[in-house]
């Protein structure tokens, strides 16, 4: 079954680029003005702004203009969506490994039992 | 600073599609033949195979041909890469919130101290 989630599509697509991940990395440590966010990046300010737009559209970053300075901050709740999706997968495969473990134990028990009968 | 990681680029891009996430969801509960993986999907087998190719290129899925049946399984280690990257961000912003909490407490303490002097 396909669970359509345009929010997850946009979120994972936004994270699929090293520049955008660098922005999320920096903003996770605290808000920053756009100029400061763009300065370490090997690209023009307009290119950096484009990446920022993708992050904002995905809801990962919020920006607010105070006077002449636009300051960006991380939206942790959106990153949690990705975390939740991955955690759910981990739970699935851990449950599966548990079942596999139970099955292998039951075979071992059966073999022990069979041997004691022989 | 931009940390280039083509592995993370491919991984997040692979997850940015509902069909591919559906495949990862199914395979997290256990291996499945390609035909079984494709059956519930609203697309042709070749389209499903293309999505599977993206997942394999990202290292998220492995497939093995036994006789005439190709069976796919999840590669949990690759999904852990995404988990680790997100966890590192969570640690960053939790550290930041801790520092903010310490700062607010120190202001409160100072105000209490100032009041007791008044």
Coordinates of C-alpha atoms in Angstrom, one line a residue:
Chain A
X1 CA 0.0 0.0 0.0
X2 CA 1.3 3.4 -0.9
X3 CA 0.8 6.1 1.8
X4 CA 1.0 9.4 0.0
X5 CA 2.6 12.1 2.0
X6 CA 3.7 15.2 0.1
X7 CA 5.1 16.5 3.4
X8 CA 7.5 13.6 3.6
X9 CA 8.3 13.9 -0.1
X10 CA 9.3 17.5 0.3
X11 CA 11.1 16.9 3.5
X12 CA 13.3 14.0 2.2
X13 CA 13.9 15.9 -1.1
X14 CA 15.0 19.0 0.9
X15 CA 17.5 16.8 2.8
X16 CA 18.9 15.2 -0.4
X17 CA 21.4 18.1 -1.0
X18 CA 24.6 18.8 0.8
X19 CA 24.1 22.6 0.8
X20 CA 20.6 22.3 2.4
X21 CA 21.9 19.8 4.9
X22 CA 24.7 22.3 5.8
X23 CA 22.1 24.9 6.4
X24 CA 20.0 22.6 8.6
X25 CA 23.2 21.6 10.5
X26 CA 24.0 25.3 11.2
X27 CA 20.5 26.2 12.2
X28 CA 20.2 23.3 14.5
X29 CA 22.7 25.1 16.7
X30 CA 20.7 28.3 16.7
X31 CA 19.0 30.9 14.4
X32 CA 21.1 32.8 11.9
X33 CA 20.6 35.7 9.5
X34 CA 20.5 34.7 5.9
X35 CA 23.8 36.5 5.1
X36 CA 25.6 34.5 7.9
X37 CA 24.0 31.3 6.6
X38 CA 25.2 32.0 3.0
X39 CA 28.7 33.2 3.8
X40 CA 30.5 29.8 4.2
X41 CA 28.8 28.4 1.1
X42 CA 30.6 28.0 -2.2
X43 CA 27.9 29.8 -4.2
X44 CA 26.2 33.2 -4.8
X45 CA 23.7 34.7 -2.4
X46 CA 20.8 34.1 -4.9
X47 CA 21.7 30.4 -5.2
X48 CA 21.8 30.1 -1.4
X49 CA 18.4 31.8 -1.2
X50 CA 17.0 29.2 -3.6
X51 CA 18.2 26.4 -1.4
X52 CA 16.7 28.2 1.6
X53 CA 13.4 28.5 -0.3
X54 CA 13.3 24.7 -0.7
X55 CA 13.9 24.3 3.0
X56 CA 11.1 26.8 3.8
X57 CA 8.7 25.1 1.4
X58 CA 9.4 21.8 3.2
X59 CA 8.7 23.4 6.5
X60 CA 12.2 22.7 7.8
X61 CA 13.2 26.3 8.2
X62 CA 11.3 29.4 9.1
X63 CA 12.5 32.9 8.4
X64 CA 11.4 36.3 9.9
X65 CA 12.4 39.7 8.8
X66 CA 13.3 42.1 11.6
X67 CA 14.1 45.5 10.2
X68 CA 16.6 44.9 7.3
X69 CA 17.7 41.5 8.6
X70 CA 16.0 38.2 7.7
X71 CA 16.7 35.6 10.4
X72 CA 16.2 31.9 9.8
X73 CA 15.5 29.2 12.4
X74 CA 15.0 25.5 12.3
X75 CA 11.5 23.9 12.7
X76 CA 12.4 20.9 14.7
X77 CA 8.8 19.5 14.4
X78 CA 9.3 18.9 10.7
X79 CA 12.6 17.1 11.1
X80 CA 10.8 14.9 13.7
X81 CA 8.5 13.7 10.9
X82 CA 11.5 12.1 9.2
X83 CA 12.7 10.7 12.5
X84 CA 9.3 9.2 13.2
X85 CA 9.1 7.5 9.8
X86 CA 12.6 6.0 10.2
X87 CA 11.8 4.9 13.8
X88 CA 8.7 3.1 12.6
X89 CA 10.8 1.1 10.1
X90 CA 13.4 0.3 12.8
X91 CA 10.5 -1.1 15.0
X92 CA 9.3 -3.2 12.1
X93 CA 12.6 -4.8 11.5
X94 CA 13.4 -5.3 15.2
X95 CA 10.0 -7.0 15.6
X96 CA 10.9 -9.2 12.6
X97 CA 14.3 -10.1 14.2
X98 CA 12.6 -10.9 17.5
X99 CA 10.2 -13.3 15.7
X100 CA 13.2 -14.8 13.9
X101 CA 15.0 -15.2 17.2
X102 CA 11.9 -16.8 18.8
X103 CA 11.6 -19.2 15.8
X104 CA 15.3 -20.2 16.0
X105 CA 14.9 -20.8 19.8
X106 CA 11.9 -22.9 19.2
X107 CA 13.8 -25.1 16.7
X108 CA 16.7 -25.4 19.2
X109 CA 14.2 -26.4 22.0
X110 CA 12.6 -28.9 19.7
X111 CA 16.0 -30.4 18.7
X112 CA 17.0 -30.7 22.4
X113 CA 13.6 -32.3 23.1
X114 CA 14.0 -34.8 20.2
X115 CA 17.5 -35.6 21.3
X116 CA 16.4 -36.3 24.9
X117 CA 13.7 -38.7 23.5
X118 CA 16.2 -40.6 21.3
Chain B
X1 CA 30.8 24.3 6.0
X2 CA 29.3 21.8 3.4
X3 CA 29.9 18.2 4.2
X4 CA 29.6 16.4 0.9
X5 CA 28.0 13.0 1.2
X6 CA 26.8 11.4 -2.0
X7 CA 25.6 8.5 0.1
X8 CA 23.2 10.7 2.1
X9 CA 22.2 12.5 -1.1
X10 CA 21.1 9.2 -2.7
X11 CA 19.6 8.0 0.5
X12 CA 17.3 11.0 1.1
X13 CA 16.4 11.2 -2.6
X14 CA 15.4 7.6 -2.6
X15 CA 13.1 8.2 0.4
X16 CA 11.5 11.3 -1.3
X17 CA 9.0 9.2 -3.2
X18 CA 5.8 7.5 -1.8
X19 CA 6.3 4.3 -3.9
X20 CA 9.9 3.8 -2.7
X21 CA 8.9 4.5 0.9
X22 CA 6.1 1.9 0.5
X23 CA 8.7 -0.6 -0.7
X24 CA 11.0 0.2 2.3
X25 CA 7.9 -0.1 4.6
X26 CA 7.1 -3.5 3.3
X27 CA 10.7 -4.8 3.3
X28 CA 11.2 -3.6 6.9
X29 CA 8.8 -6.4 7.9
X30 CA 10.7 -9.0 5.9
X31 CA 12.2 -9.9 2.5
X32 CA 9.8 -10.2 -0.5
X33 CA 10.1 -11.3 -4.1
X34 CA 10.0 -8.4 -6.6
X35 CA 6.6 -9.6 -7.9
X36 CA 5.0 -9.5 -4.4
X37 CA 6.6 -6.0 -3.8
X38 CA 5.2 -4.7 -7.1
X39 CA 1.7 -6.3 -6.9
X40 CA 0.0 -3.7 -4.5
X41 CA 1.5 -0.7 -6.4
X42 CA -0.6 1.3 -8.9
X43 CA 2.0 1.0 -11.7
X44 CA 3.5 -1.4 -14.2
X45 CA 6.2 -3.9 -13.2
X46 CA 8.9 -2.0 -15.2
X47 CA 8.0 1.2 -13.3
X48 CA 8.2 -0.6 -10.0
X49 CA 11.6 -2.1 -11.1
X50 CA 12.8 1.4 -11.8
X51 CA 11.9 2.5 -8.2
X52 CA 13.6 -0.6 -6.9
X53 CA 16.7 0.3 -8.9
X54 CA 16.8 3.7 -7.1
X55 CA 16.6 2.0 -3.7
X56 CA 19.3 -0.5 -4.7
X57 CA 21.6 2.3 -5.9
X58 CA 21.1 4.1 -2.6
X59 CA 22.1 0.9 -0.8
X60 CA 18.7 0.7 1.0
X61 CA 17.6 -2.5 -0.7
X62 CA 19.5 -5.6 -1.7
X63 CA 18.2 -8.2 -4.1
X64 CA 19.3 -11.7 -4.8
X65 CA 18.2 -14.1 -7.6
X66 CA 17.4 -17.6 -6.4
X67 CA 16.4 -19.7 -9.4
X68 CA 13.7 -17.7 -11.3
X69 CA 12.7 -15.5 -8.3
X70 CA 14.5 -12.3 -7.4
X71 CA 14.0 -11.6 -3.6
X72 CA 14.6 -8.2 -2.1
X73 CA 15.6 -7.3 1.5
X74 CA 16.2 -4.1 3.4
X75 CA 19.7 -3.0 4.3
X76 CA 19.1 -1.6 7.7
X77 CA 22.6 -0.2 8.0
X78 CA 21.9 2.4 5.2
X79 CA 18.7 3.6 6.9
X80 CA 20.7 4.0 10.0
X81 CA 22.8 6.6 8.2
X82 CA 19.8 8.9 7.9
X83 CA 18.8 8.1 11.5
X84 CA 22.3 9.1 12.7
X85 CA 22.3 12.4 10.7
X86 CA 18.9 13.4 12.1
X87 CA 19.9 12.3 15.7
X88 CA 23.0 14.6 15.4
X89 CA 20.7 17.5 14.6
X90 CA 18.4 16.7 17.5
X91 CA 21.4 16.7 19.8
X92 CA 22.5 20.1 18.5
X93 CA 19.2 21.7 19.1
X94 CA 18.7 20.0 22.5
X95 CA 22.1 21.3 23.6
X96 CA 21.0 24.8 22.4
X97 CA 17.8 24.6 24.4
X98 CA 19.8 23.5 27.5
X99 CA 22.0 26.5 27.1
X100 CA 19.0 28.7 26.7
X101 CA 17.4 27.2 29.8
X102 CA 20.6 27.7 31.8
X103 CA 20.7 31.4 30.6
X104 CA 17.1 32.0 31.6
X105 CA 17.7 30.4 35.0
X106 CA 20.7 32.6 35.6
X107 CA 18.6 35.7 34.8
X108 CA 15.9 34.5 37.2
X109 CA 18.5 33.9 39.9
X110 CA 20.0 37.3 39.3
X111 CA 16.6 38.9 39.6
X112 CA 15.8 37.0 42.8
X113 CA 19.2 38.1 44.2
X114 CA 18.6 41.8 43.1
X115 CA 15.2 41.7 44.7
X116 CA 16.6 40.4 48.0
X117 CA 19.1 43.3 48.0
X118 CA 16.4 45.9 47.4

